[in-house]
Coordinates of C-alpha atoms in Angstrom, one line a residue:
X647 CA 93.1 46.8 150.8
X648 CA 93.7 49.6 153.3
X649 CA 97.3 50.3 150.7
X650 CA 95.0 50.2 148.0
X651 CA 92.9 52.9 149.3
X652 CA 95.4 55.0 150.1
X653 CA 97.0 55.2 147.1
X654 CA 93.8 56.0 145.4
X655 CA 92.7 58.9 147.4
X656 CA 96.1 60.2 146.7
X657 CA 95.9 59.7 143.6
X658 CA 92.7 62.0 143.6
X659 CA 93.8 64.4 145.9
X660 CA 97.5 65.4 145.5
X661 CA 96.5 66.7 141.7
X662 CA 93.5 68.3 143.3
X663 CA 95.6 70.2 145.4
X664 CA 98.1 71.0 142.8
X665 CA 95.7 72.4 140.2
X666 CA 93.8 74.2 143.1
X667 CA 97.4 75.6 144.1
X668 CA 98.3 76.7 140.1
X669 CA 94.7 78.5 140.1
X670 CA 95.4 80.6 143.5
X671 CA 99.2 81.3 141.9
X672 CA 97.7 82.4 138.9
X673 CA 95.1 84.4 140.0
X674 CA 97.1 86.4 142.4
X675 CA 100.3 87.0 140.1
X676 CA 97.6 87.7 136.9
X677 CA 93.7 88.6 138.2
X678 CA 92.2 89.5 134.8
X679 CA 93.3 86.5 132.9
X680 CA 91.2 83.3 131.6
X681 CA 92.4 81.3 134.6
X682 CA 92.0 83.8 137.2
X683 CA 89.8 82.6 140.2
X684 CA 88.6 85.9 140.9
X685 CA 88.9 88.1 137.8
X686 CA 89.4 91.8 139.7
X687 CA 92.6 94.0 140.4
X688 CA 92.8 96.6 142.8
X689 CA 94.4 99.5 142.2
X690 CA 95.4 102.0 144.6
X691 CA 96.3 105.2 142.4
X692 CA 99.1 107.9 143.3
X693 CA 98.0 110.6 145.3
X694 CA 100.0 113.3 143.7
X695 CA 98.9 112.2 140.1
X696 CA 95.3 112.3 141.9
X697 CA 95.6 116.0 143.5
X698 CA 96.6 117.1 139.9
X699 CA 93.9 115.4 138.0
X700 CA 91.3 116.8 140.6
X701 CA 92.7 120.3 140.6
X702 CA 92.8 120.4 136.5
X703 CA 89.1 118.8 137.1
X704 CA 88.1 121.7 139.6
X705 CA 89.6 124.7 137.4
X706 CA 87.2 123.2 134.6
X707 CA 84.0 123.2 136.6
X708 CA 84.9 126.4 137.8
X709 CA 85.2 128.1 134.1
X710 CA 82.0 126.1 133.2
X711 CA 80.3 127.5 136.4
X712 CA 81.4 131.3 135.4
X713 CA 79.6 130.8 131.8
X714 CA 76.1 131.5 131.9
X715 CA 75.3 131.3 128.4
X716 CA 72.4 129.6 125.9
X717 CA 75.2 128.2 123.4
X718 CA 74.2 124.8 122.5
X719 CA 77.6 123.5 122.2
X720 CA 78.7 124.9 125.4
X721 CA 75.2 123.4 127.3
X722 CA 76.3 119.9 125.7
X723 CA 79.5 120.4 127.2
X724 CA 78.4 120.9 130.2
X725 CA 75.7 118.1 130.5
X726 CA 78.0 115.2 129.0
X727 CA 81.4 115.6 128.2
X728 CA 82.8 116.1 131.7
X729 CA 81.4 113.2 132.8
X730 CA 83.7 111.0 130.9
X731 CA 86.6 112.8 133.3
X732 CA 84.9 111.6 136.6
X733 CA 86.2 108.0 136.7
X734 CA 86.5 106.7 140.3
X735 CA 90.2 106.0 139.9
X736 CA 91.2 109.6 138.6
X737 CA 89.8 111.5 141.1
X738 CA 89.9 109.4 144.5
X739 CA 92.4 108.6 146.7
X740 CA 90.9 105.1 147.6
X741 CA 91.5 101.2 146.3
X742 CA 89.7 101.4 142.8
X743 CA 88.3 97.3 141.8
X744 CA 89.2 97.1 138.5
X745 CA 87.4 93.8 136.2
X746 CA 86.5 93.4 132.4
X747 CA 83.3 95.0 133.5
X748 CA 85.2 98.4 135.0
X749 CA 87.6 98.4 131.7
X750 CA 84.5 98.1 129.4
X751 CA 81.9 100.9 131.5
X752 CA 85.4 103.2 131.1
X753 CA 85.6 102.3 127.4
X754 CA 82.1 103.4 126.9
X755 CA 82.2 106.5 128.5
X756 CA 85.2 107.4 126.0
X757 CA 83.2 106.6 122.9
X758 CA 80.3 108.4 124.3
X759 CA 82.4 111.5 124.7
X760 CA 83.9 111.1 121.3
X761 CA 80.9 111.0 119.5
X762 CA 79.0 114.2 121.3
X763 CA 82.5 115.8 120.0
X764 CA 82.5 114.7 116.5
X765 CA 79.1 116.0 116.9
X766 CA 80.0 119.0 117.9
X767 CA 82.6 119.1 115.3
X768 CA 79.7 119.5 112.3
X769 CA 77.5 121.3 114.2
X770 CA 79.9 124.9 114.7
X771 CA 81.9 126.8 112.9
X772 CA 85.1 127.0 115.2
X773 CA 88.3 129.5 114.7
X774 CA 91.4 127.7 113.5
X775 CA 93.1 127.1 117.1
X776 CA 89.5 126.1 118.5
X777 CA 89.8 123.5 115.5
X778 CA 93.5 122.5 116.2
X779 CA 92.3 122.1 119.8
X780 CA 89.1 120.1 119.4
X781 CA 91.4 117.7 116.7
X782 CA 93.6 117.4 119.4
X783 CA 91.1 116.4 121.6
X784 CA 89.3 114.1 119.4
X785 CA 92.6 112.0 118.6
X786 CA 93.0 112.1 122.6
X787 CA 90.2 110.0 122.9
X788 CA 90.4 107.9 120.0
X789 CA 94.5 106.9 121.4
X790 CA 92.5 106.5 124.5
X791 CA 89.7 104.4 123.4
X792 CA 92.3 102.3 121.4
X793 CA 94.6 101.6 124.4
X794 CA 91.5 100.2 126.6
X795 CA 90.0 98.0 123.9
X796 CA 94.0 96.9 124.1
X797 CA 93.9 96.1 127.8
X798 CA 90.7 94.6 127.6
X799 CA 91.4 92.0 124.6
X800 CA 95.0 91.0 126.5
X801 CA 93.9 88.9 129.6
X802 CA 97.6 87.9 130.4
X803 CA 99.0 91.2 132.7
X804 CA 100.3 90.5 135.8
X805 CA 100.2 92.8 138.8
X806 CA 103.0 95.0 137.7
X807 CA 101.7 95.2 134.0
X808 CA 98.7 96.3 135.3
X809 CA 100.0 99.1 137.6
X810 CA 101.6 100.3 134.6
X811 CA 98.6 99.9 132.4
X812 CA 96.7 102.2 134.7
X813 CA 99.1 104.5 135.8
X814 CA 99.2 105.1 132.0
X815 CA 96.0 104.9 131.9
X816 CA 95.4 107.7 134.3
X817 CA 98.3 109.8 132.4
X818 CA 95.9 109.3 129.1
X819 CA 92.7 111.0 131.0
X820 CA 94.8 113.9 132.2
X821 CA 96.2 114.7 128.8
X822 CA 92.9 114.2 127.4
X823 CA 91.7 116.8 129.6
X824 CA 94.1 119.2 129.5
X825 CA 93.0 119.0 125.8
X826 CA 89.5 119.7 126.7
X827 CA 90.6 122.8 128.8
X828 CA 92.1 124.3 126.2
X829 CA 89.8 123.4 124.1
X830 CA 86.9 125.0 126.1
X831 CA 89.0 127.9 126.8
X832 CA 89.7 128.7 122.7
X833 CA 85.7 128.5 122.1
X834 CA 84.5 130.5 125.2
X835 CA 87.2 133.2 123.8
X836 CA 86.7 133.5 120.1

């Protein structure tokens, strides 16, 4: 009886443990997919990609501070469209958790900042580089927009994939940026 028992709480527990141990494997070689435990990645970003981001950031604010002006488009700029470019993993040097929720909050904030654009884009007449600039800008986002609905439909990245996906991620909000700046700089000038 006491062989019999044996064999039956091993035959419970050893694929217990087993399952258990493919779960904990999973989960810490790919945290965002379907059979992640714990569906989060942190990300520690690159410090010199950081100091770059936040000094482009910081030359913006200051041209933004220097124009007092009643310009509509150039209030709307300042009151939405930066905030897009304040994402925690762009501008600090700390672990960032990243989860489905993080990727789709990001998302968001792109599509808002697209749309007060193509708003922008009907509501002022712009010179021809301002144009070529806000275009630029405007496909920026969209290419940006498009690459996070990506990493948020694909569940499968391990931890390396993922360090890619954000480090390109991060190279996506600077370009964007410098788009903006140029962009700002055109319409303030013409």
């Amino acid at each position: 009886m006491n062989i019999f028992r044996r064999k039956y709480l091993l035959s419970i527990v050893i694929p217990v443990i087993i399952i258990t141990s493919v779960l904990l494997l999973i989960s810490h070689y790919y945290p965002l997919s379907l059979l992640s435990i714990n569906k989060q990645y942190k990300h520690t970003p690159e410090s010199m990609t950081v100091a770059q981001y936040e000094t482009k950031l910081n030359d913006l604010k200051r041209s933004y501070e220097k124009s007092e002006t009643n310009d509509l488009a150039i209030i709307r700029m300042q009151q939405g469209l930066l905030d897009v470019y304040h994402q925690d993993f762009l501008i600090s040097g700390d672990s960032v958790i990243f989860t489905d929720k993080k990727f789709h909050s990001i998302k968001s904030d792109v599509i808002k900042t697209r749309q007060m654009l193509m708003d922008l884009t009907f509501s002022e007449n712009y010179d021809e580089s301002t144009k070529n600039y806000l275009q630029l800008l405007v496909e920026s986002l969209i290419k940006m927009e498009s690459y996070i609905q990506k990493v948020e439909l694909t569940d499968s990245y391990s931890k390396g994939e993922l360090e890619q996906v954000l480090n390109k991620l991060q190279v996506h909000f600077y370009t964007s940026l410098k788009y903006f700046n140029s962009f700002y700089a055109s319409y303030t000038n013409s």
